[in-house]
Coordinates of C-alpha atoms in Angstrom, one line a residue:
M1182 CA 0.0 0.0 0.0
N1183 CA 1.4 3.4 -1.0
I1184 CA 1.1 6.0 1.7
K1185 CA 1.4 9.7 0.6
L1186 CA 2.3 12.4 3.0
L1187 CA 0.1 15.4 2.5
L1188 CA 1.3 18.7 3.7
P1189 CA -1.1 21.3 4.9
L1190 CA -1.4 24.1 2.4
F1191 CA -0.3 26.8 4.9
L1192 CA 3.1 25.1 5.2
L1193 CA 3.9 25.2 1.5
P1194 CA 5.2 28.8 1.4
L1195 CA 7.5 28.1 4.3
L1196 CA 8.9 25.0 2.5
F1197 CA 9.7 27.0 -0.7
T1198 CA 11.1 29.9 1.3
S1199 CA 13.5 27.6 3.2
C1200 CA 14.7 26.2 -0.1
E1201 CA 15.8 29.6 -1.5
D1202 CA 19.5 30.3 -1.5
E1203 CA 20.7 32.8 1.1
P1204 CA 23.1 35.4 -0.4
E1205 CA 26.8 34.7 0.1
V1206 CA 28.3 37.4 2.3
G1207 CA 31.7 38.6 3.5
N1208 CA 33.2 41.5 5.4
L1209 CA 35.1 44.6 4.6
N1210 CA 37.6 46.4 6.8
I1211 CA 38.2 50.1 6.0
N1212 CA 41.4 51.4 7.5
F1213 CA 41.7 55.2 7.7
T1214 CA 45.2 56.5 7.3
H1215 CA 46.7 60.0 7.0
Y1216 CA 49.6 61.1 4.9
V1217 CA 51.5 64.2 4.0
D1218 CA 52.1 63.6 0.3
Q1219 CA 53.7 60.1 0.2
A1220 CA 54.7 59.6 3.8
P1221 CA 52.5 58.8 6.9
I1222 CA 51.9 61.9 8.9
Q1223 CA 53.9 62.6 12.0
L1224 CA 51.9 64.5 14.6
N1225 CA 53.1 67.3 16.9
Q1226 CA 56.2 68.0 14.8
L1227 CA 56.9 71.3 13.0
I1228 CA 58.3 69.5 9.9
Y1229 CA 55.9 70.4 7.1
T1230 CA 55.7 73.4 4.7
N1231 CA 52.6 73.8 2.6
A1232 CA 52.2 75.3 -0.9
A1233 CA 51.8 78.8 0.6
S1234 CA 55.3 78.4 2.3
N1235 CA 53.7 78.1 5.8
P1236 CA 55.7 75.9 8.1
Y1237 CA 53.1 73.9 10.0
Q1238 CA 52.4 70.9 12.3
V1239 CA 49.3 68.8 12.8
N1240 CA 48.2 67.8 16.3
E1241 CA 44.7 66.4 15.7
I1242 CA 42.6 65.0 12.9
K1243 CA 38.9 64.3 13.2
Y1244 CA 36.1 63.9 10.6
F1245 CA 32.9 62.1 9.5
V1246 CA 32.3 60.0 6.4
S1247 CA 28.7 59.2 5.6
K1248 CA 26.2 58.1 2.9
V1249 CA 28.6 55.3 1.9
Y1250 CA 27.8 53.1 -1.1
L1251 CA 29.9 50.3 -2.7
V1252 CA 29.7 50.5 -6.5
T1253 CA 29.7 47.2 -8.3
D1254 CA 31.3 46.4 -11.7
D1255 CA 27.7 46.4 -13.0
N1256 CA 27.2 50.0 -11.8
E1257 CA 24.9 49.1 -8.9
Y1258 CA 25.1 51.2 -5.8
V1259 CA 25.0 49.0 -2.6
K1260 CA 24.1 51.2 0.3
I1261 CA 25.8 50.7 3.7
D1262 CA 23.2 50.7 6.4
Q1263 CA 25.4 49.6 9.3
E1264 CA 25.6 52.5 11.8
D1265 CA 23.4 54.5 9.4
G1266 CA 26.3 54.5 6.9
I1267 CA 28.1 57.0 9.1
H1268 CA 31.6 56.7 10.6
Y1269 CA 33.6 59.1 12.8
V1270 CA 37.4 59.1 12.6
D1271 CA 39.4 60.6 15.5
L1272 CA 43.1 60.0 15.9
N1273 CA 42.7 60.6 19.6
Y1274 CA 40.6 57.4 19.6
P1275 CA 42.7 54.8 17.6
T1276 CA 39.8 52.3 17.4
T1277 CA 37.9 54.8 15.2
T1278 CA 40.5 54.5 12.4
T1279 CA 39.1 51.0 11.5
W1280 CA 35.5 50.5 10.3
V1281 CA 34.4 46.9 10.0
L1282 CA 31.5 46.4 7.7
K1283 CA 29.8 43.0 8.0
N1284 CA 27.6 40.8 5.9
L1285 CA 28.2 42.4 2.6
E1286 CA 27.0 40.6 -0.5
E1287 CA 29.7 38.8 -2.4
G1288 CA 30.8 40.5 -5.6
D1289 CA 33.3 42.5 -7.6
Y1290 CA 33.4 46.3 -6.9
K1291 CA 35.0 49.2 -8.7
A1292 CA 34.5 52.3 -6.4
I1293 CA 33.2 53.7 -3.1
H1294 CA 30.8 56.6 -3.1
F1295 CA 30.5 58.6 0.1
V1296 CA 29.9 62.0 1.6
F1297 CA 32.8 63.7 3.4
G1298 CA 31.1 65.3 6.3
L1299 CA 27.3 65.1 6.8
D1300 CA 24.6 66.1 4.4
E1301 CA 21.4 68.0 5.3
E1302 CA 19.6 64.7 6.1
D1303 CA 22.2 63.3 8.5
N1304 CA 23.5 66.6 10.0
T1305 CA 20.9 67.1 12.7
S1306 CA 21.7 68.5 16.2
N1307 CA 21.9 66.1 19.1
R1308 CA 22.1 63.1 16.8
F1309 CA 25.0 61.7 18.7
P1310 CA 24.5 61.6 22.4
N1311 CA 27.8 60.0 23.4
A1312 CA 31.5 60.9 23.2
P1313 CA 33.5 61.4 21.2
E1314 CA 31.0 62.3 18.5
C1315 CA 28.8 64.5 20.8
N1316 CA 31.8 66.8 21.4
F1317 CA 32.1 67.4 17.6
F1318 CA 29.0 69.6 17.6
W1319 CA 28.8 72.7 15.4
P1320 CA 27.3 75.8 17.3
Q1321 CA 23.6 76.1 16.8
H1322 CA 23.8 79.8 16.0
L1323 CA 26.2 79.0 13.1
G1324 CA 23.9 76.3 11.6
G1325 CA 23.9 73.5 14.1
G1326 CA 24.6 69.8 13.6
Y1327 CA 28.2 68.8 13.7
H1328 CA 31.6 69.6 12.3
Y1329 CA 32.6 67.8 9.1
M1330 CA 36.3 67.9 10.0
Q1331 CA 38.8 69.3 12.4
I1332 CA 42.5 69.5 11.7
N1333 CA 44.1 71.3 14.6
G1334 CA 47.7 72.3 14.7
K1335 CA 50.2 75.2 14.6
W1336 CA 51.9 77.3 11.9
Q1337 CA 54.8 79.6 11.9
P1338 CA 54.1 83.2 10.6
P1339 CA 57.0 85.1 8.9
T1340 CA 57.6 86.9 12.1
G1341 CA 56.6 86.1 15.7
D1342 CA 55.7 83.0 17.6
L1343 CA 53.9 79.9 16.5
K1344 CA 50.2 80.3 16.1
N1345 CA 47.4 77.8 16.6
F1346 CA 45.2 77.0 13.7
N1347 CA 41.7 75.4 13.8
F1348 CA 41.1 74.1 10.3
H1349 CA 37.4 73.3 10.9
T1350 CA 34.8 72.6 8.3
G1351 CA 31.0 72.6 8.6
I1352 CA 27.9 74.6 7.7
G1353 CA 28.9 78.0 6.5
Q1354 CA 27.1 81.3 6.9
L1355 CA 26.4 84.3 4.7
Y1356 CA 26.3 87.7 6.4
Y1357 CA 24.7 91.0 5.4
S1358 CA 27.4 93.6 4.7
N1359 CA 30.1 90.9 5.7
I1360 CA 29.5 91.8 9.3
L1361 CA 30.2 88.7 11.4
A1362 CA 27.4 89.1 13.8
I1363 CA 24.8 86.4 14.5
D1364 CA 21.9 88.7 13.6
S1365 CA 23.6 89.5 10.3
I1366 CA 23.3 85.9 9.0
Y1367 CA 20.8 85.6 6.1
A1368 CA 21.6 82.1 4.8
F1369 CA 23.5 78.9 5.6
V1370 CA 25.7 77.0 3.2
H1371 CA 26.2 73.2 3.3
N1372 CA 29.9 72.5 2.6
Y1373 CA 30.0 68.7 2.7
I1374 CA 31.7 67.0 -0.3
S1375 CA 30.2 64.1 -2.3
L1376 CA 32.9 61.9 -3.7
E1377 CA 33.3 58.7 -5.7
I1378 CA 36.8 57.1 -5.5
P1379 CA 37.7 54.4 -7.9
V1380 CA 39.1 51.2 -6.4
S1381 CA 38.9 47.6 -7.5
F1382 CA 38.2 45.0 -4.8
V1383 CA 36.2 41.9 -4.2
I1384 CA 34.1 40.6 -1.4
R1385 CA 34.0 36.8 -1.0
E1386 CA 31.9 34.5 1.2
E1387 CA 33.2 34.2 4.7
K1388 CA 36.3 36.3 3.8
T1389 CA 37.4 39.8 5.0
S1390 CA 38.6 42.2 2.4
N1391 CA 40.7 45.2 3.4
L1392 CA 40.9 48.8 2.0
E1393 CA 43.2 51.6 3.1
F1394 CA 41.2 54.9 3.0
R1395 CA 44.1 57.4 2.7
M1396 CA 43.9 61.1 3.3
N1397 CA 46.6 63.4 2.0
V1398 CA 46.6 66.3 4.5
E1399 CA 48.8 68.4 2.3
Q1400 CA 46.2 68.4 -0.5
W1401 CA 43.8 70.4 1.7
F1402 CA 46.2 73.4 1.3
K1403 CA 46.7 73.3 -2.5
D1404 CA 45.1 72.6 -5.9
P1405 CA 43.1 74.2 -7.2
Y1406 CA 43.6 76.9 -4.5
I1407 CA 46.6 77.8 -2.4
Y1408 CA 45.5 77.9 1.3
D1409 CA 47.6 80.5 3.2
F1410 CA 47.4 80.4 7.0
N1411 CA 48.7 84.0 7.1
Y1412 CA 45.7 85.1 5.0
F1413 CA 42.9 83.0 6.5
G1414 CA 44.1 83.1 10.1
S1415 CA 43.5 80.8 13.0
S1416 CA 39.7 80.2 13.0
I1417 CA 37.5 79.8 9.9
M1418 CA 34.1 78.6 11.2
Q1419 CA 32.6 81.9 10.2
N1420 CA 34.6 82.3 7.0
Q1421 CA 32.6 80.9 4.0
N1422 CA 35.4 82.0 1.6
A1423 CA 37.8 79.6 3.4
Q1424 CA 35.2 76.9 3.6
S1425 CA 34.7 77.1 -0.2
V1426 CA 38.4 76.8 -0.8
I1427 CA 38.7 73.8 1.4
K1428 CA 35.7 72.1 -0.3
A1429 CA 37.2 72.6 -3.7
N1430 CA 40.6 71.3 -2.6
G1431 CA 38.9 68.3 -1.0
R1432 CA 38.0 66.8 -4.3
D1433 CA 41.5 65.2 -4.6
V1434 CA 42.4 64.6 -0.9
F1435 CA 41.4 60.9 -0.8
E1436 CA 42.8 57.7 -2.3
I1437 CA 41.6 54.2 -1.6
V1438 CA 44.1 51.3 -1.8
P1439 CA 43.1 47.6 -1.8
L1440 CA 45.0 45.5 0.8
L1441 CA 45.4 41.7 1.2
E1442 CA 42.3 39.6 1.8
E1443 CA 42.0 37.7 5.1

């Protein structure tokens, strides 16, 4: 006698779902490094001279990258949702110089698209309640939200003692009659930079790929515009002219280098 096992109809969708192939996934480590031209940066040492002939040193580097997409060889943009696609880098906190992205779909990729800083959607005040990001706030009366970047250091004027510089980027302001008073602000300017950096890499099942996300600090001070500390001074949070120069120079600051797979 043949006995047939009959499944209840409500179990059939579960059966077919369980038979579908799960996507093959791997991981990606992004390592944030910082150079002056071709050499790793040395902090707290007055050993650099920029294109404006300003001797300078760098003491701190901090910034956000956000809205990160991996671009496939087929021109598909794979959005990074982990941590809302936002990562904060701060050389005072060494663990922030590595970002581990998990469970990414296997494939061949040709570029990374991202925002340097935070765009209008992401740059909301009080978004980050905890340190160190919460300390990176941009004053509410200057536009609110958060800094995009801080490079802090010192430069040597032609005469006199070393001066501190706060190379800070964020929301800019436009002032009536160029009077830098809060009640003279008539508009805000979003100075974040949207970038797409070519880099060929693969993500394989149960493997970890590695990329070096390299910032050339010297590039912030040259090409297409020479940035002179003697002209722009120590603080630029209310100087949209300086912010515009930095945004233009930032187009070529980054290089992404593939490293060995683990």
